[in-house]
């Protein structure tokens, strides 16, 4: 049991976009987008996705607004992950670095295709959503899944024994 435990939240969603419908067609999973949140009210939510909700071709690191037009109709579930205070601070530091360097990051579309072929595609400044979530937790010493982050899907996160479904 963790002393002085903190909570980080994993948000899994289906935004209903054409891209997520294509992913759902392949995965058959109900939710195909993953994000990290620091609060249960989902005011601080981070992921890799569209930089502009109206432009599906501009992707990268984003601070998401789950109350915007694209997300308001999204079907989502929230999971809680208990981490030590040290791991929590590491996760915050890692996210802060992503925010500071957001202009460098792109969406890892080849990585999504790599999942289909079961070939991890790692790029220094590119992630897809669940790769980002798995990588951040792994770097903080709080591994969520027992597979390479570059092959981790939202469904893998949903099956993680490290996460507790919130009501």
JSON list of C-alpha atoms in Angstrom, two decimals:
[
{"chain": "A", "resi": 1, "resn": "UNK", "atom": "CA", "xyz": [0.00, 0.00, 0.00]},
{"chain": "A", "resi": 2, "resn": "UNK", "atom": "CA", "xyz": [1.34, 3.43, -0.92]},
{"chain": "A", "resi": 3, "resn": "UNK", "atom": "CA", "xyz": [1.89, 5.89, 1.91]},
{"chain": "A", "resi": 4, "resn": "UNK", "atom": "CA", "xyz": [0.94, 9.47, 1.08]},
{"chain": "A", "resi": 5, "resn": "UNK", "atom": "CA", "xyz": [-0.64, 8.27, -2.15]},
{"chain": "A", "resi": 6, "resn": "UNK", "atom": "CA", "xyz": [-1.79, 10.70, -4.79]},
{"chain": "A", "resi": 7, "resn": "UNK", "atom": "CA", "xyz": [-4.18, 10.12, -7.65]},
{"chain": "A", "resi": 8, "resn": "UNK", "atom": "CA", "xyz": [-3.76, 10.64, -11.36]},
{"chain": "A", "resi": 9, "resn": "UNK", "atom": "CA", "xyz": [-6.70, 9.99, -13.65]},
{"chain": "A", "resi": 10, "resn": "UNK", "atom": "CA", "xyz": [-6.78, 8.23, -17.00]},
{"chain": "A", "resi": 11, "resn": "UNK", "atom": "CA", "xyz": [-9.63, 9.31, -19.25]},
{"chain": "A", "resi": 12, "resn": "UNK", "atom": "CA", "xyz": [-10.65, 6.93, -22.01]},
{"chain": "A", "resi": 13, "resn": "UNK", "atom": "CA", "xyz": [-13.06, 8.26, -24.59]},
{"chain": "A", "resi": 14, "resn": "UNK", "atom": "CA", "xyz": [-14.65, 7.95, -28.00]},
{"chain": "A", "resi": 15, "resn": "UNK", "atom": "CA", "xyz": [-14.97, 11.37, -29.57]},
{"chain": "A", "resi": 16, "resn": "UNK", "atom": "CA", "xyz": [-16.91, 10.07, -32.56]},
{"chain": "A", "resi": 17, "resn": "UNK", "atom": "CA", "xyz": [-14.54, 11.64, -35.10]},
{"chain": "A", "resi": 18, "resn": "UNK", "atom": "CA", "xyz": [-13.88, 9.93, -38.41]},
{"chain": "A", "resi": 19, "resn": "UNK", "atom": "CA", "xyz": [-10.41, 8.98, -37.19]},
{"chain": "A", "resi": 20, "resn": "UNK", "atom": "CA", "xyz": [-11.70, 7.37, -33.98]},
{"chain": "A", "resi": 21, "resn": "UNK", "atom": "CA", "xyz": [-14.41, 5.57, -35.96]},
{"chain": "A", "resi": 22, "resn": "UNK", "atom": "CA", "xyz": [-11.68, 4.11, -38.20]},
{"chain": "A", "resi": 23, "resn": "UNK", "atom": "CA", "xyz": [-9.70, 3.04, -35.15]},
{"chain": "A", "resi": 24, "resn": "UNK", "atom": "CA", "xyz": [-12.83, 1.55, -33.55]},
{"chain": "A", "resi": 25, "resn": "UNK", "atom": "CA", "xyz": [-13.52, -0.38, -36.76]},
{"chain": "A", "resi": 26, "resn": "UNK", "atom": "CA", "xyz": [-10.11, -2.02, -36.40]},
{"chain": "A", "resi": 27, "resn": "UNK", "atom": "CA", "xyz": [-9.94, -2.42, -32.61]},
{"chain": "A", "resi": 28, "resn": "UNK", "atom": "CA", "xyz": [-13.62, -3.14, -31.91]},
{"chain": "A", "resi": 29, "resn": "UNK", "atom": "CA", "xyz": [-13.00, -1.28, -28.63]},
{"chain": "A", "resi": 30, "resn": "UNK", "atom": "CA", "xyz": [-15.63, 1.22, -27.45]},
{"chain": "A", "resi": 31, "resn": "UNK", "atom": "CA", "xyz": [-13.07, 3.88, -26.45]},
{"chain": "A", "resi": 32, "resn": "UNK", "atom": "CA", "xyz": [-10.03, 4.70, -28.55]},
{"chain": "A", "resi": 33, "resn": "UNK", "atom": "CA", "xyz": [-8.59, 7.86, -27.04]},
{"chain": "A", "resi": 34, "resn": "UNK", "atom": "CA", "xyz": [-6.56, 8.15, -23.82]},
{"chain": "A", "resi": 35, "resn": "UNK", "atom": "CA", "xyz": [-5.68, 11.19, -21.73]},
{"chain": "A", "resi": 36, "resn": "UNK", "atom": "CA", "xyz": [-4.06, 12.01, -18.40]},
{"chain": "A", "resi": 37, "resn": "UNK", "atom": "CA", "xyz": [-5.85, 14.24, -15.86]},
{"chain": "A", "resi": 38, "resn": "UNK", "atom": "CA", "xyz": [-4.69, 15.61, -12.53]},
{"chain": "A", "resi": 39, "resn": "UNK", "atom": "CA", "xyz": [-8.15, 16.33, -11.16]},
{"chain": "A", "resi": 40, "resn": "UNK", "atom": "CA", "xyz": [-11.43, 14.47, -11.08]},
{"chain": "A", "resi": 41, "resn": "UNK", "atom": "CA", "xyz": [-13.23, 17.55, -12.45]},
{"chain": "A", "resi": 42, "resn": "UNK", "atom": "CA", "xyz": [-11.13, 17.05, -15.62]},
{"chain": "A", "resi": 43, "resn": "UNK", "atom": "CA", "xyz": [-9.90, 20.63, -15.78]},
{"chain": "A", "resi": 44, "resn": "UNK", "atom": "CA", "xyz": [-6.27, 19.60, -16.36]},
{"chain": "A", "resi": 45, "resn": "UNK", "atom": "CA", "xyz": [-6.32, 16.96, -19.12]},
{"chain": "A", "resi": 46, "resn": "UNK", "atom": "CA", "xyz": [-3.39, 16.17, -21.41]},
{"chain": "A", "resi": 47, "resn": "UNK", "atom": "CA", "xyz": [-2.93, 13.92, -24.42]},
{"chain": "A", "resi": 48, "resn": "UNK", "atom": "CA", "xyz": [-1.86, 13.68, -28.03]},
{"chain": "A", "resi": 49, "resn": "UNK", "atom": "CA", "xyz": [-4.50, 14.53, -30.57]},
{"chain": "A", "resi": 50, "resn": "UNK", "atom": "CA", "xyz": [-5.81, 17.42, -32.60]},
{"chain": "A", "resi": 51, "resn": "UNK", "atom": "CA", "xyz": [-4.19, 20.76, -31.87]},
{"chain": "A", "resi": 52, "resn": "UNK", "atom": "CA", "xyz": [-7.21, 22.43, -33.40]},
{"chain": "A", "resi": 53, "resn": "UNK", "atom": "CA", "xyz": [-10.55, 20.58, -33.05]},
{"chain": "A", "resi": 54, "resn": "UNK", "atom": "CA", "xyz": [-11.58, 21.77, -36.52]},
{"chain": "A", "resi": 55, "resn": "UNK", "atom": "CA", "xyz": [-8.40, 20.51, -38.23]},
{"chain": "A", "resi": 56, "resn": "UNK", "atom": "CA", "xyz": [-7.86, 16.73, -38.17]},
{"chain": "A", "resi": 57, "resn": "UNK", "atom": "CA", "xyz": [-4.45, 17.07, -39.87]},
{"chain": "A", "resi": 58, "resn": "UNK", "atom": "CA", "xyz": [-2.73, 19.14, -37.17]},
{"chain": "A", "resi": 59, "resn": "UNK", "atom": "CA", "xyz": [-1.90, 16.86, -34.26]},
{"chain": "A", "resi": 60, "resn": "UNK", "atom": "CA", "xyz": [0.47, 16.81, -31.34]},
{"chain": "A", "resi": 61, "resn": "UNK", "atom": "CA", "xyz": [0.62, 17.40, -27.59]},
{"chain": "A", "resi": 62, "resn": "UNK", "atom": "CA", "xyz": [-2.57, 19.06, -26.36]},
{"chain": "A", "resi": 63, "resn": "UNK", "atom": "CA", "xyz": [-4.13, 20.30, -23.16]},
{"chain": "A", "resi": 64, "resn": "UNK", "atom": "CA", "xyz": [-7.65, 19.12, -23.75]},
{"chain": "A", "resi": 65, "resn": "UNK", "atom": "CA", "xyz": [-10.85, 20.94, -22.97]},
{"chain": "A", "resi": 66, "resn": "UNK", "atom": "CA", "xyz": [-13.35, 18.17, -22.40]},
{"chain": "A", "resi": 67, "resn": "UNK", "atom": "CA", "xyz": [-16.10, 20.77, -22.43]},
{"chain": "A", "resi": 68, "resn": "UNK", "atom": "CA", "xyz": [-15.48, 21.96, -26.01]},
{"chain": "A", "resi": 69, "resn": "UNK", "atom": "CA", "xyz": [-17.64, 21.15, -29.01]},
{"chain": "A", "resi": 70, "resn": "UNK", "atom": "CA", "xyz": [-15.61, 18.09, -30.06]},
{"chain": "A", "resi": 71, "resn": "UNK", "atom": "CA", "xyz": [-15.54, 16.54, -26.60]},
{"chain": "A", "resi": 72, "resn": "UNK", "atom": "CA", "xyz": [-18.91, 17.44, -25.11]},
{"chain": "A", "resi": 73, "resn": "UNK", "atom": "CA", "xyz": [-20.61, 14.48, -26.78]},
{"chain": "A", "resi": 74, "resn": "UNK", "atom": "CA", "xyz": [-17.69, 12.11, -26.22]},
{"chain": "A", "resi": 75, "resn": "UNK", "atom": "CA", "xyz": [-18.46, 8.88, -24.43]},
{"chain": "A", "resi": 76, "resn": "UNK", "atom": "CA", "xyz": [-15.87, 8.67, -21.69]},
{"chain": "A", "resi": 77, "resn": "UNK", "atom": "CA", "xyz": [-14.85, 6.74, -18.62]},
{"chain": "A", "resi": 78, "resn": "UNK", "atom": "CA", "xyz": [-12.45, 7.83, -15.92]},
{"chain": "A", "resi": 79, "resn": "UNK", "atom": "CA", "xyz": [-10.01, 5.60, -14.09]},
{"chain": "A", "resi": 80, "resn": "UNK", "atom": "CA", "xyz": [-7.95, 6.47, -11.04]},
{"chain": "A", "resi": 81, "resn": "UNK", "atom": "CA", "xyz": [-4.36, 5.42, -10.57]},
{"chain": "A", "resi": 82, "resn": "UNK", "atom": "CA", "xyz": [-2.78, 5.62, -7.13]},
{"chain": "A", "resi": 83, "resn": "UNK", "atom": "CA", "xyz": [0.86, 6.70, -7.18]},
{"chain": "A", "resi": 84, "resn": "UNK", "atom": "CA", "xyz": [3.40, 7.77, -4.60]},
{"chain": "A", "resi": 85, "resn": "UNK", "atom": "CA", "xyz": [3.97, 11.46, -4.00]},
{"chain": "A", "resi": 86, "resn": "UNK", "atom": "CA", "xyz": [7.33, 11.16, -5.74]},
{"chain": "A", "resi": 87, "resn": "UNK", "atom": "CA", "xyz": [5.76, 9.51, -8.81]},
{"chain": "A", "resi": 88, "resn": "UNK", "atom": "CA", "xyz": [3.03, 12.17, -8.85]},
{"chain": "A", "resi": 89, "resn": "UNK", "atom": "CA", "xyz": [5.64, 14.92, -8.89]},
{"chain": "A", "resi": 90, "resn": "UNK", "atom": "CA", "xyz": [7.55, 13.13, -11.66]},
{"chain": "A", "resi": 91, "resn": "UNK", "atom": "CA", "xyz": [4.37, 12.88, -13.75]},
{"chain": "A", "resi": 92, "resn": "UNK", "atom": "CA", "xyz": [3.72, 16.59, -13.24]},
{"chain": "A", "resi": 93, "resn": "UNK", "atom": "CA", "xyz": [7.31, 17.40, -14.21]},
{"chain": "A", "resi": 94, "resn": "UNK", "atom": "CA", "xyz": [7.12, 15.25, -17.34]},
{"chain": "A", "resi": 95, "resn": "UNK", "atom": "CA", "xyz": [3.84, 16.88, -18.40]},
{"chain": "A", "resi": 96, "resn": "UNK", "atom": "CA", "xyz": [5.31, 20.34, -17.72]},
{"chain": "A", "resi": 97, "resn": "UNK", "atom": "CA", "xyz": [8.22, 19.50, -20.03]},
{"chain": "A", "resi": 98, "resn": "UNK", "atom": "CA", "xyz": [5.75, 18.45, -22.74]},
{"chain": "A", "resi": 99, "resn": "UNK", "atom": "CA", "xyz": [3.92, 21.76, -22.29]},
{"chain": "A", "resi": 100, "resn": "UNK", "atom": "CA", "xyz": [7.13, 23.78, -22.54]},
{"chain": "A", "resi": 101, "resn": "UNK", "atom": "CA", "xyz": [8.18, 21.94, -25.68]},
{"chain": "A", "resi": 102, "resn": "UNK", "atom": "CA", "xyz": [4.71, 21.47, -27.21]},
{"chain": "A", "resi": 103, "resn": "UNK", "atom": "CA", "xyz": [5.80, 23.09, -30.46]},
{"chain": "A", "resi": 104, "resn": "UNK", "atom": "CA", "xyz": [8.25, 20.21, -31.05]},
{"chain": "A", "resi": 105, "resn": "UNK", "atom": "CA", "xyz": [5.71, 17.41, -30.78]},
{"chain": "A", "resi": 106, "resn": "UNK", "atom": "CA", "xyz": [3.70, 15.77, -33.54]},
{"chain": "A", "resi": 107, "resn": "UNK", "atom": "CA", "xyz": [1.10, 13.03, -33.63]},
{"chain": "A", "resi": 108, "resn": "UNK", "atom": "CA", "xyz": [2.70, 9.60, -34.21]},
{"chain": "A", "resi": 109, "resn": "UNK", "atom": "CA", "xyz": [0.50, 8.36, -37.06]},
{"chain": "A", "resi": 110, "resn": "UNK", "atom": "CA", "xyz": [3.15, 5.84, -38.18]},
{"chain": "A", "resi": 111, "resn": "UNK", "atom": "CA", "xyz": [3.03, 4.51, -34.61]},
{"chain": "A", "resi": 112, "resn": "UNK", "atom": "CA", "xyz": [-0.71, 3.88, -34.89]},
{"chain": "A", "resi": 113, "resn": "UNK", "atom": "CA", "xyz": [-0.02, 1.91, -38.08]},
{"chain": "A", "resi": 114, "resn": "UNK", "atom": "CA", "xyz": [2.74, 0.09, -36.19]},
{"chain": "A", "resi": 115, "resn": "UNK", "atom": "CA", "xyz": [0.14, -1.26, -33.78]},
{"chain": "A", "resi": 116, "resn": "UNK", "atom": "CA", "xyz": [-1.68, -2.86, -36.71]},
{"chain": "A", "resi": 117, "resn": "UNK", "atom": "CA", "xyz": [1.58, -4.55, -37.77]},
{"chain": "A", "resi": 118, "resn": "UNK", "atom": "CA", "xyz": [2.72, -5.22, -34.18]},
{"chain": "A", "resi": 119, "resn": "UNK", "atom": "CA", "xyz": [5.88, -3.21, -34.84]},
{"chain": "A", "resi": 120, "resn": "UNK", "atom": "CA", "xyz": [6.69, -0.48, -32.28]},
{"chain": "A", "resi": 121, "resn": "UNK", "atom": "CA", "xyz": [7.37, 2.84, -33.97]},
{"chain": "A", "resi": 122, "resn": "UNK", "atom": "CA", "xyz": [9.19, 5.15, -31.60]},
{"chain": "A", "resi": 123, "resn": "UNK", "atom": "CA", "xyz": [9.89, 8.71, -32.66]},
{"chain": "A", "resi": 124, "resn": "UNK", "atom": "CA", "xyz": [11.61, 11.24, -30.42]},
{"chain": "A", "resi": 125, "resn": "UNK", "atom": "CA", "xyz": [9.01, 14.00, -30.71]},
{"chain": "A", "resi": 126, "resn": "UNK", "atom": "CA", "xyz": [5.92, 12.07, -31.71]},
{"chain": "A", "resi": 127, "resn": "UNK", "atom": "CA", "xyz": [3.35, 10.06, -29.76]},
{"chain": "A", "resi": 128, "resn": "UNK", "atom": "CA", "xyz": [-0.16, 8.79, -30.14]},
{"chain": "A", "resi": 129, "resn": "UNK", "atom": "CA", "xyz": [-2.49, 9.15, -27.17]},
{"chain": "A", "resi": 130, "resn": "UNK", "atom": "CA", "xyz": [-2.10, 5.82, -25.38]},
{"chain": "A", "resi": 131, "resn": "UNK", "atom": "CA", "xyz": [1.63, 5.70, -26.14]},
{"chain": "A", "resi": 132, "resn": "UNK", "atom": "CA", "xyz": [1.92, 9.09, -24.42]},
{"chain": "A", "resi": 133, "resn": "UNK", "atom": "CA", "xyz": [-0.03, 7.92, -21.34]},
{"chain": "A", "resi": 134, "resn": "UNK", "atom": "CA", "xyz": [1.94, 4.68, -21.02]},
{"chain": "A", "resi": 135, "resn": "UNK", "atom": "CA", "xyz": [5.27, 6.49, -21.56]},
{"chain": "A", "resi": 136, "resn": "UNK", "atom": "CA", "xyz": [4.60, 9.17, -18.95]},
{"chain": "A", "resi": 137, "resn": "UNK", "atom": "CA", "xyz": [3.71, 6.61, -16.29]},
{"chain": "A", "resi": 138, "resn": "UNK", "atom": "CA", "xyz": [6.64, 4.39, -17.25]},
{"chain": "A", "resi": 139, "resn": "UNK", "atom": "CA", "xyz": [9.09, 7.32, -16.99]},
{"chain": "A", "resi": 140, "resn": "UNK", "atom": "CA", "xyz": [7.67, 8.12, -13.55]},
{"chain": "A", "resi": 141, "resn": "UNK", "atom": "CA", "xyz": [8.21, 4.54, -12.36]},
{"chain": "A", "resi": 142, "resn": "UNK", "atom": "CA", "xyz": [4.50, 3.68, -12.29]},
{"chain": "A", "resi": 143, "resn": "UNK", "atom": "CA", "xyz": [4.14, 1.30, -15.22]},
{"chain": "A", "resi": 144, "resn": "UNK", "atom": "CA", "xyz": [0.49, 0.70, -16.22]},
{"chain": "A", "resi": 145, "resn": "UNK", "atom": "CA", "xyz": [0.88, -2.16, -18.71]},
{"chain": "A", "resi": 146, "resn": "UNK", "atom": "CA", "xyz": [3.38, -4.92, -19.33]},
{"chain": "A", "resi": 147, "resn": "UNK", "atom": "CA", "xyz": [4.10, -4.09, -22.94]},
{"chain": "A", "resi": 148, "resn": "UNK", "atom": "CA", "xyz": [5.99, -1.53, -24.93]},
{"chain": "A", "resi": 149, "resn": "UNK", "atom": "CA", "xyz": [4.42, 1.94, -24.73]},
{"chain": "A", "resi": 150, "resn": "UNK", "atom": "CA", "xyz": [4.65, 2.17, -28.53]},
{"chain": "A", "resi": 151, "resn": "UNK", "atom": "CA", "xyz": [2.25, -0.79, -28.78]},
{"chain": "A", "resi": 152, "resn": "UNK", "atom": "CA", "xyz": [-0.12, 0.22, -25.97]},
{"chain": "A", "resi": 153, "resn": "UNK", "atom": "CA", "xyz": [-3.74, 0.88, -26.89]},
{"chain": "A", "resi": 154, "resn": "UNK", "atom": "CA", "xyz": [-6.50, 2.52, -24.87]},
{"chain": "A", "resi": 155, "resn": "UNK", "atom": "CA", "xyz": [-8.01, -0.96, -24.47]},
{"chain": "A", "resi": 156, "resn": "UNK", "atom": "CA", "xyz": [-4.74, -2.13, -22.87]},
{"chain": "A", "resi": 157, "resn": "UNK", "atom": "CA", "xyz": [-4.96, 0.75, -20.41]},
{"chain": "A", "resi": 158, "resn": "UNK", "atom": "CA", "xyz": [-8.58, -0.11, -19.67]},
{"chain": "A", "resi": 159, "resn": "UNK", "atom": "CA", "xyz": [-7.51, -3.64, -18.73]},
{"chain": "A", "resi": 160, "resn": "UNK", "atom": "CA", "xyz": [-4.68, -2.46, -16.48]},
{"chain": "A", "resi": 161, "resn": "UNK", "atom": "CA", "xyz": [-4.82, -3.81, -12.95]},
{"chain": "A", "resi": 162, "resn": "UNK", "atom": "CA", "xyz": [-3.27, -0.53, -11.81]},
{"chain": "A", "resi": 163, "resn": "UNK", "atom": "CA", "xyz": [-6.43, 1.44, -12.60]},
{"chain": "A", "resi": 164, "resn": "UNK", "atom": "CA", "xyz": [-9.67, 1.75, -10.65]},
{"chain": "A", "resi": 165, "resn": "UNK", "atom": "CA", "xyz": [-12.86, 2.69, -12.49]},
{"chain": "A", "resi": 166, "resn": "UNK", "atom": "CA", "xyz": [-14.49, 5.82, -11.10]},
{"chain": "A", "resi": 167, "resn": "UNK", "atom": "CA", "xyz": [-18.28, 6.01, -10.83]}
]
